[in-house]
CSV table of C-alpha atoms and ligand atoms in Angstrom, one decimal:
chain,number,residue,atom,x,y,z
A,24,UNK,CA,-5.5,133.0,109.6
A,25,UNK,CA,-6.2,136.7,109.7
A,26,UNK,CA,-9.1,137.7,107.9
A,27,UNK,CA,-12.7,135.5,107.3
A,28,UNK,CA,-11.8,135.4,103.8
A,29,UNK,CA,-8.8,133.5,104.6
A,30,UNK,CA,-9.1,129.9,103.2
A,31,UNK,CA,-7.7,125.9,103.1
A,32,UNK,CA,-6.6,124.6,99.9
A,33,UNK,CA,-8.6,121.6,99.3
A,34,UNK,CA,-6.1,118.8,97.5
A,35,UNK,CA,-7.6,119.8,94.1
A,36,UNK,CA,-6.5,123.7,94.7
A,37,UNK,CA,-10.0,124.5,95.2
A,38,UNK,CA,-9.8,127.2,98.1
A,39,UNK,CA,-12.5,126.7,101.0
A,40,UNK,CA,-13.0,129.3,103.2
A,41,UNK,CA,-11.9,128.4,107.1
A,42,UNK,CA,-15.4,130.1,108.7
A,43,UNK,CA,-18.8,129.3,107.2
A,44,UNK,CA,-22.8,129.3,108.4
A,45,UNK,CA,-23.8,125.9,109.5
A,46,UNK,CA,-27.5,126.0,108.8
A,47,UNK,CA,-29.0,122.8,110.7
A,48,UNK,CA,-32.5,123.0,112.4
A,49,UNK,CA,-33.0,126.7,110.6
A,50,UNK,CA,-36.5,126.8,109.0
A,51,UNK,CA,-36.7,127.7,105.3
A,52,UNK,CA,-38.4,130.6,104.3
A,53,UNK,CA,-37.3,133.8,106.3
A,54,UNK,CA,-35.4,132.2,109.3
A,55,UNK,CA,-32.5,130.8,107.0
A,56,UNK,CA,-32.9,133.5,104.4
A,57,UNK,CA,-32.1,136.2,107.0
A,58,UNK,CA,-29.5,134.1,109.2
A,59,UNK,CA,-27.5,133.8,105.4
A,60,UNK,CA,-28.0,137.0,104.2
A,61,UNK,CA,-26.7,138.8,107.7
A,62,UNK,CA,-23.5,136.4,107.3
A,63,UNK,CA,-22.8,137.1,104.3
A,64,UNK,CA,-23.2,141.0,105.2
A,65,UNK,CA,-20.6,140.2,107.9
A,66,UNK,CA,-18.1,138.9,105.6
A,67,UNK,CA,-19.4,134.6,105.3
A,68,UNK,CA,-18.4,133.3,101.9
A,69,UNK,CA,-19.1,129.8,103.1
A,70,UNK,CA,-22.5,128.4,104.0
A,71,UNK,CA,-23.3,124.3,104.9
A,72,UNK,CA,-26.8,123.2,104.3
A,73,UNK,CA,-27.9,119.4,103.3
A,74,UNK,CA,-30.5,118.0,101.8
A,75,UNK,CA,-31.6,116.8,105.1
A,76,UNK,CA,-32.4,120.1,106.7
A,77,UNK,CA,-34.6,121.1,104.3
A,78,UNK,CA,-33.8,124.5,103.3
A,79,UNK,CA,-32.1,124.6,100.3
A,80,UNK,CA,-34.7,126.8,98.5
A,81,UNK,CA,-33.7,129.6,101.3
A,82,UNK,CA,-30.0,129.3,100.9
A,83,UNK,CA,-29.9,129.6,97.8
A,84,UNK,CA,-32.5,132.5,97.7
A,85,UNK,CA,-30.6,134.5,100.2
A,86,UNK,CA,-27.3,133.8,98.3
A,87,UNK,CA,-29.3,135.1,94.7
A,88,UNK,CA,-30.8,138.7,96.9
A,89,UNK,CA,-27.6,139.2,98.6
A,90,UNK,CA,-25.8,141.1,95.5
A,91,UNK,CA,-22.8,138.9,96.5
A,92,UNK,CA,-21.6,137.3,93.5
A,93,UNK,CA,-22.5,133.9,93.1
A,94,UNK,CA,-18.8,132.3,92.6
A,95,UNK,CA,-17.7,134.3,95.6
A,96,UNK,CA,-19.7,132.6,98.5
A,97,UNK,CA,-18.3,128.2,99.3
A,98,UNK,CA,-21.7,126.6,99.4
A,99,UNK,CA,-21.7,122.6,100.4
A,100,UNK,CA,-24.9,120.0,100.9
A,101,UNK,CA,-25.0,116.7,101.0
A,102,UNK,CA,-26.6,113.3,100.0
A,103,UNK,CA,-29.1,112.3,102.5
A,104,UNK,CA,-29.2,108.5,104.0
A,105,UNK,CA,-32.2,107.4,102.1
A,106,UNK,CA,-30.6,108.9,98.3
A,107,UNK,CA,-27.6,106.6,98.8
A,108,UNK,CA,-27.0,104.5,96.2
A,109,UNK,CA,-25.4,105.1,92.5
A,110,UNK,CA,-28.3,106.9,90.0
A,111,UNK,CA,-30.5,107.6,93.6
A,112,UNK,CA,-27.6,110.1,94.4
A,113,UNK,CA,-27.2,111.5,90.7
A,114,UNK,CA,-31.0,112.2,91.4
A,115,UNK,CA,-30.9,113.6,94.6
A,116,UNK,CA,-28.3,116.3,93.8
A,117,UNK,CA,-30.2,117.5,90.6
A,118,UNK,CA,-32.8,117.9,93.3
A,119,UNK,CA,-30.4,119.8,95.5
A,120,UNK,CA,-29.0,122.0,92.8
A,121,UNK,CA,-32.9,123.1,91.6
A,122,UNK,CA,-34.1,123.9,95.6
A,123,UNK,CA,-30.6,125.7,95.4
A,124,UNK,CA,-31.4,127.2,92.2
A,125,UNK,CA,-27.7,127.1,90.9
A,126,UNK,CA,-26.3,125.4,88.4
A,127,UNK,CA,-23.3,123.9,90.3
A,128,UNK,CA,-21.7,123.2,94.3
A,129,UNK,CA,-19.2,124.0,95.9
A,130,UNK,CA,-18.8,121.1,98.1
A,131,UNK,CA,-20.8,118.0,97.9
A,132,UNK,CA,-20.6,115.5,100.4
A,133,UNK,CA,-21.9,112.1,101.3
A,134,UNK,CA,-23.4,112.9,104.6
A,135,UNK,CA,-23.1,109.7,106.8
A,136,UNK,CA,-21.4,106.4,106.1
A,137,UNK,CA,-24.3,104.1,105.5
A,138,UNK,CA,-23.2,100.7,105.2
A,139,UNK,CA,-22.7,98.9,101.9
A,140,UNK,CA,-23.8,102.1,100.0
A,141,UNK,CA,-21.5,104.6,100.8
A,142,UNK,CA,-19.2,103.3,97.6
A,143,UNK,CA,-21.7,103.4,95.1
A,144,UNK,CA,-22.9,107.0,96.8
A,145,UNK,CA,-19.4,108.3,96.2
A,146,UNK,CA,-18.9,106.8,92.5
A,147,UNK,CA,-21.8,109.2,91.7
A,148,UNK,CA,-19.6,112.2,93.4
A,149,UNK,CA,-17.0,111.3,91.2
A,150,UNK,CA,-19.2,111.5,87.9
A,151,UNK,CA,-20.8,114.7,89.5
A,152,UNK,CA,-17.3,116.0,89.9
A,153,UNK,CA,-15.7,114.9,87.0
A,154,UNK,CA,-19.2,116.3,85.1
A,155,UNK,CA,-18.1,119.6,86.4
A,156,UNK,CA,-21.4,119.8,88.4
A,157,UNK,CA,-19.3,120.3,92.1
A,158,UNK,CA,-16.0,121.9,92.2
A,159,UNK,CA,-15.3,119.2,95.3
A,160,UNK,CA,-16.2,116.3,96.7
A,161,UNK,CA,-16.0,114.7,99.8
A,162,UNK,CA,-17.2,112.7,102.9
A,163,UNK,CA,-19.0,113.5,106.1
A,164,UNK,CA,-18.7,111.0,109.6
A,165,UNK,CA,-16.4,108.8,108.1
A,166,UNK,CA,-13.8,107.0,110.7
A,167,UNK,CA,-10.5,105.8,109.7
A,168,UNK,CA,-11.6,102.8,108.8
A,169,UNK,CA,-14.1,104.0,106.4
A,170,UNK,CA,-11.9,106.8,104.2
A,171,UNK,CA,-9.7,103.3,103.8
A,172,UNK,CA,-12.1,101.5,102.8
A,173,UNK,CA,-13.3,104.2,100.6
A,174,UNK,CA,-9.8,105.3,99.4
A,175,UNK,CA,-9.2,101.5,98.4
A,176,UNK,CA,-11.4,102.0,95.2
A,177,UNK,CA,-12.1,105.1,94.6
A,178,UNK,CA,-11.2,107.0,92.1
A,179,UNK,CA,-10.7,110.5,93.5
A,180,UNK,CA,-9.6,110.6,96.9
A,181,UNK,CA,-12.2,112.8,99.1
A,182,UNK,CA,-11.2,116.1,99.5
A,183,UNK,CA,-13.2,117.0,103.2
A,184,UNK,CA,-14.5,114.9,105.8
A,185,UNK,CA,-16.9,116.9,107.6
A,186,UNK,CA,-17.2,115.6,111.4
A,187,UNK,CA,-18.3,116.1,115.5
A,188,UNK,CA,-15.5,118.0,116.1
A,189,UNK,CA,-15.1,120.1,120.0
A,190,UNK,CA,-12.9,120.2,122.9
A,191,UNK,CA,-14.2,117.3,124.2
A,192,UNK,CA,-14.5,115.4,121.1
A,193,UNK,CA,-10.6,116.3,119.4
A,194,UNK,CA,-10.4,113.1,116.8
A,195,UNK,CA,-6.9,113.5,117.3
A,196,UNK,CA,-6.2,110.2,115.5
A,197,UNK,CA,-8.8,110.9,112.5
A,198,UNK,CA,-7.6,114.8,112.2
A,199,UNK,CA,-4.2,112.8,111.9
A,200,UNK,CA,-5.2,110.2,109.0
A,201,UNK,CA,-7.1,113.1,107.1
A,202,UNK,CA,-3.7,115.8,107.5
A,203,UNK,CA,-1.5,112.6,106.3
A,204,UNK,CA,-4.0,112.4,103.0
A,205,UNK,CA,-4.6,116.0,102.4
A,206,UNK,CA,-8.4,115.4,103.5
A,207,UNK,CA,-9.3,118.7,104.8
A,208,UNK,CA,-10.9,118.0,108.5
A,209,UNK,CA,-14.1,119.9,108.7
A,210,UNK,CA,-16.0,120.6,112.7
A,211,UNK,CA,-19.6,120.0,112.9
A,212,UNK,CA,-21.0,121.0,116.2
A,213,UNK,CA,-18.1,123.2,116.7
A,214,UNK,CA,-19.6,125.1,120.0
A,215,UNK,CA,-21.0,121.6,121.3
A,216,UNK,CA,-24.4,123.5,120.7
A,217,UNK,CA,-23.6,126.0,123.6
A,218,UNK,CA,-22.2,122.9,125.9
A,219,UNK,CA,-19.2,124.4,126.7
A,220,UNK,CA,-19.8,127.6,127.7
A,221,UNK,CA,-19.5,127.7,131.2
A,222,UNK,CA,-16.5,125.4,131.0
A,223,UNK,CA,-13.2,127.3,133.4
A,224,UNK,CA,-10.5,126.8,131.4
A,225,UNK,CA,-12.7,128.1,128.4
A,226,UNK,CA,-14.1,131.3,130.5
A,227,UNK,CA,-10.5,132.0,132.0
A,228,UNK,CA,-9.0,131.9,128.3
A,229,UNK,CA,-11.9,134.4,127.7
A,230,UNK,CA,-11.3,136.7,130.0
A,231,UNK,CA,-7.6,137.5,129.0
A,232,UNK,CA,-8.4,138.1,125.4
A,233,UNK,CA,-12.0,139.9,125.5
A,234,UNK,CA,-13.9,137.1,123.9
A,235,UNK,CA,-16.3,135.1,124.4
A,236,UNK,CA,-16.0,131.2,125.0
A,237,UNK,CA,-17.7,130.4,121.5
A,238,UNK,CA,-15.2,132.8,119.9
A,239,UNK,CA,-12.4,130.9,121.4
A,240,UNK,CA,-13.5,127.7,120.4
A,241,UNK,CA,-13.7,128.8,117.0
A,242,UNK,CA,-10.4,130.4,117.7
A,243,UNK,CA,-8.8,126.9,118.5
A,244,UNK,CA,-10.6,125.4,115.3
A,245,UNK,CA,-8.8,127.4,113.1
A,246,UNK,CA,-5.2,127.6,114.6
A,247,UNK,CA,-5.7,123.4,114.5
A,248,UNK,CA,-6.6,124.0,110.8
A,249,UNK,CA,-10.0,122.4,110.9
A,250,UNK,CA,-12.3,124.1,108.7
A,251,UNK,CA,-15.3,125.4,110.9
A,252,UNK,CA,-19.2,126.5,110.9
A,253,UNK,CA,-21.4,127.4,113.7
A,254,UNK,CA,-24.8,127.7,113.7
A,255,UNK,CA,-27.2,130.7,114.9
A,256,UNK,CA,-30.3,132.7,113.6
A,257,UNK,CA,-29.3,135.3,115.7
A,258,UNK,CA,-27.3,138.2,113.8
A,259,UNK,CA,-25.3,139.4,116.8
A,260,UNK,CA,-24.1,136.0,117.3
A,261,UNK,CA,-23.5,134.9,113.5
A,262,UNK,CA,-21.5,138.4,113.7
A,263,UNK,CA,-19.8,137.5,117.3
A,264,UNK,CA,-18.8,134.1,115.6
A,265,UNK,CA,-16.5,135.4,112.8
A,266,UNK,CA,-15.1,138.2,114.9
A,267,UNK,CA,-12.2,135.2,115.5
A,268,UNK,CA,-9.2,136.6,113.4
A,269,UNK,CA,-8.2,139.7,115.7
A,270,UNK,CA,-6.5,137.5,118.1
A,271,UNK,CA,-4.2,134.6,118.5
A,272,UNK,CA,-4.5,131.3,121.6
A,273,UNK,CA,-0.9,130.6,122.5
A,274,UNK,CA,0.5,127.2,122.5
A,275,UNK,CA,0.0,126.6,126.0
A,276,UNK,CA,-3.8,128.1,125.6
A,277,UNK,CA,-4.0,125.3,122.4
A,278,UNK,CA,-3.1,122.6,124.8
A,279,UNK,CA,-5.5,123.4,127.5
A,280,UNK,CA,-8.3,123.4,124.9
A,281,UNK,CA,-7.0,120.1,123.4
A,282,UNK,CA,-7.4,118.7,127.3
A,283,UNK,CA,-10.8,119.6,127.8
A,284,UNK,CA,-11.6,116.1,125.5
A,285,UNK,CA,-13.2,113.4,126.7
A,286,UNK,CA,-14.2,111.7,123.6
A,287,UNK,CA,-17.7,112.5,124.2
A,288,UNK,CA,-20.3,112.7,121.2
A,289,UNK,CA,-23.5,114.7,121.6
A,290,UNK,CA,-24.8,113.5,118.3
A,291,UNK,CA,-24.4,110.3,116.8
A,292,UNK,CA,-21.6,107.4,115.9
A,293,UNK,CA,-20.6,107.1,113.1
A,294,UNK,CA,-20.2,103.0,113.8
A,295,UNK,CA,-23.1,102.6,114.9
A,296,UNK,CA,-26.4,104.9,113.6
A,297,UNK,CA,-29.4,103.4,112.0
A,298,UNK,CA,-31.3,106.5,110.3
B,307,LIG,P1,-23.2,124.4,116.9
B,307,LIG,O1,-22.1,123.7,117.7
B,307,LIG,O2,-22.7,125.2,115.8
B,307,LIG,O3,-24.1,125.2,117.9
B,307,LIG,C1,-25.1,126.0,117.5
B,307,LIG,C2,-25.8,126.5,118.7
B,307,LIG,O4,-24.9,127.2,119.6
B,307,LIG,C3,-26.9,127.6,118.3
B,307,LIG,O5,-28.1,127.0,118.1
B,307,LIG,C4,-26.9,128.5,119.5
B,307,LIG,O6,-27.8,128.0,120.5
B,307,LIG,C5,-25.5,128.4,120.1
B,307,LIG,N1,-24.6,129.5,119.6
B,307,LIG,C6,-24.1,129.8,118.4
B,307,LIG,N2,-23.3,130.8,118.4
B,307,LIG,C7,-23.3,131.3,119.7
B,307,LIG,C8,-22.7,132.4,120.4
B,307,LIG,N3,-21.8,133.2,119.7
B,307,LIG,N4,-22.9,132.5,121.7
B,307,LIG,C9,-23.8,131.7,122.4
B,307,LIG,N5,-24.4,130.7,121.8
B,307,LIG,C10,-24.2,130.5,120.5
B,307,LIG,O7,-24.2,123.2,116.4
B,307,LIG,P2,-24.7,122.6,115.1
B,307,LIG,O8,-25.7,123.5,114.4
B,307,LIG,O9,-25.1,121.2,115.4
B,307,LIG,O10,-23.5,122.5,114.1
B,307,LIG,C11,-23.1,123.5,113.2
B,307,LIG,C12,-23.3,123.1,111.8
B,307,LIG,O11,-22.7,121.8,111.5
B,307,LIG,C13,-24.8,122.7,111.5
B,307,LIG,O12,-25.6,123.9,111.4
B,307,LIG,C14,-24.7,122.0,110.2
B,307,LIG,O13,-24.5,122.9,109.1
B,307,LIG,C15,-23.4,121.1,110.5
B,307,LIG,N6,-23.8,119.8,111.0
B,307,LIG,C16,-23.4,118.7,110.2
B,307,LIG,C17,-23.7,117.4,110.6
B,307,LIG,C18,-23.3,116.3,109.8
B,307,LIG,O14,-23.7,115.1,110.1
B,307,LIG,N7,-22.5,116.4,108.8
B,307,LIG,C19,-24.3,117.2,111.9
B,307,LIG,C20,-24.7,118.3,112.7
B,307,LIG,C21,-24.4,119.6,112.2
């Protein structure tokens, strides 16, 4: 990976970029509308919003005044908990593409596994995708035991499964499962929401290279092909955090990242939420 347009090939060909702007927590209105438009003025074609975080009008307003053509830029939401359900879902994403103002996604994704729904929610992905409404489809906290359950029935296999993902949460197993079935692994709460930084092994590796510890974590995402997308409002940061393709973690580096884990969650399981 040497440039931020640099992407994975989803299982359908559909190219994703490997950096994008996680937009959790941002408010709508001018806080998300300046955080996307200074991304995508420092080379972000890929921005993640949901349904849930309530600023869909913003995203997609920034996209529309940043002059940056509209099939040029990855976007991805996702179904909230409460949609789930066949026609609920089909009505929540017309929702999400009018807030967006667009008239399809990039990425749709059923956002956490919620029990004895998360079929139906993903038969309505399939129509959306097979519609032509989302170029792909996919999953978000699902453990190995839900993509089989999932894959059992469904008709086309998820093409992402967007997930905690950070040195000390690795999913080696999951990353595992997902590479075996061309499921693109993507990290959510790649920087541990600033966690990390102070961490030795992270500040030594640092040091040597002239980067910070967020950009080496970002750094480690990508050489262990997992699709990534911090969050910040702040445009030297959301600039800092793509500046990631100018250098290159050795194997030994890799490993001592990948040792760091502890299989520690800072948000929640996927076995056992209730929201
Ligand atoms: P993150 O790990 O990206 O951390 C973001 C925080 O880290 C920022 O608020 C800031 O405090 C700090 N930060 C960012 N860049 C920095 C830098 N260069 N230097 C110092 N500090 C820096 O956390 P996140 O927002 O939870 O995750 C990223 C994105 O993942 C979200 O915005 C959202 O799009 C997505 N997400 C998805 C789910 C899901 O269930 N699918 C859950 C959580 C987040």
């Amino acid at each position: 990976m040497k440039s931020i347009q640099d992407c994975a090939i989803l299982h359908n060909g559909v190219k994703m970029p490997w950096l994008g702007l996680g937009v959790y927590k941002v408010k709508n209105g001018d806080e998300v509308i300046n955080a996307v438009k200074t991304a995508l003025e420092a080379g972000y074609r890929h921005v993640d919003t949901a349904a849930f975080y309530d600023n869909e009008e913003g995203v997609g307003q920034a996209i529309k005044e940043s002059g940056v053509p509209r099939e040029q830029i990855f976007v991805t939401t996702k179904v909230w908990n409460s949609d789930q359900g066949y026609e609920t879902t089909l009505k929540a994403f017309e929702t999400s593409l009018k807030k967006l103002g667009m008239d399809y996604i990039d990425l749709y994704l059923v956002h956490w596994p919620v029990r004895g729904k998360y079929k139906e929610t993903y038969k309505a992905l399939e129509k959306l995708y097979k519609d032509g409404f989302v170029r792909a489809i996919g999953v978000s906290n699902f453990q190995i035991h839900h993509l089989e359950d999932l894959m059992a029935e469904c008709e086309i296999k998820p093409m992402v499964n967007q997930v905690e993902y950070h040195p000390r949460l690795t999913q080696k197993e999951l990353h595992a499962f997902c590479k075996q079935h061309h499921i693109q692994l993507e990290a959510w709460s790649p920087l541990m929401r600033g966690g990390l930084f102070d961490d030795p092994t992270l500040l030594e590796i640092s040091k040597k290279y002239g980067k910070s510890p967020a950009q080496v974590i970002l750094r480690w995402d990508l050489q262990n092909e997992v699709v990534t997308i911090p969050k910040s409002i702040t445009p030297q940061r959301i600039k800092e955090n793509a500046d990631v393709f100018d250098f290159e973690l050795t194997p030994e580096e890799m490993e001592k990242i990948d040792a760091l884990n502890m299989n520690k969650r800072i948000g929640s399981d996927p076995d056992n939420f209730d929201f």
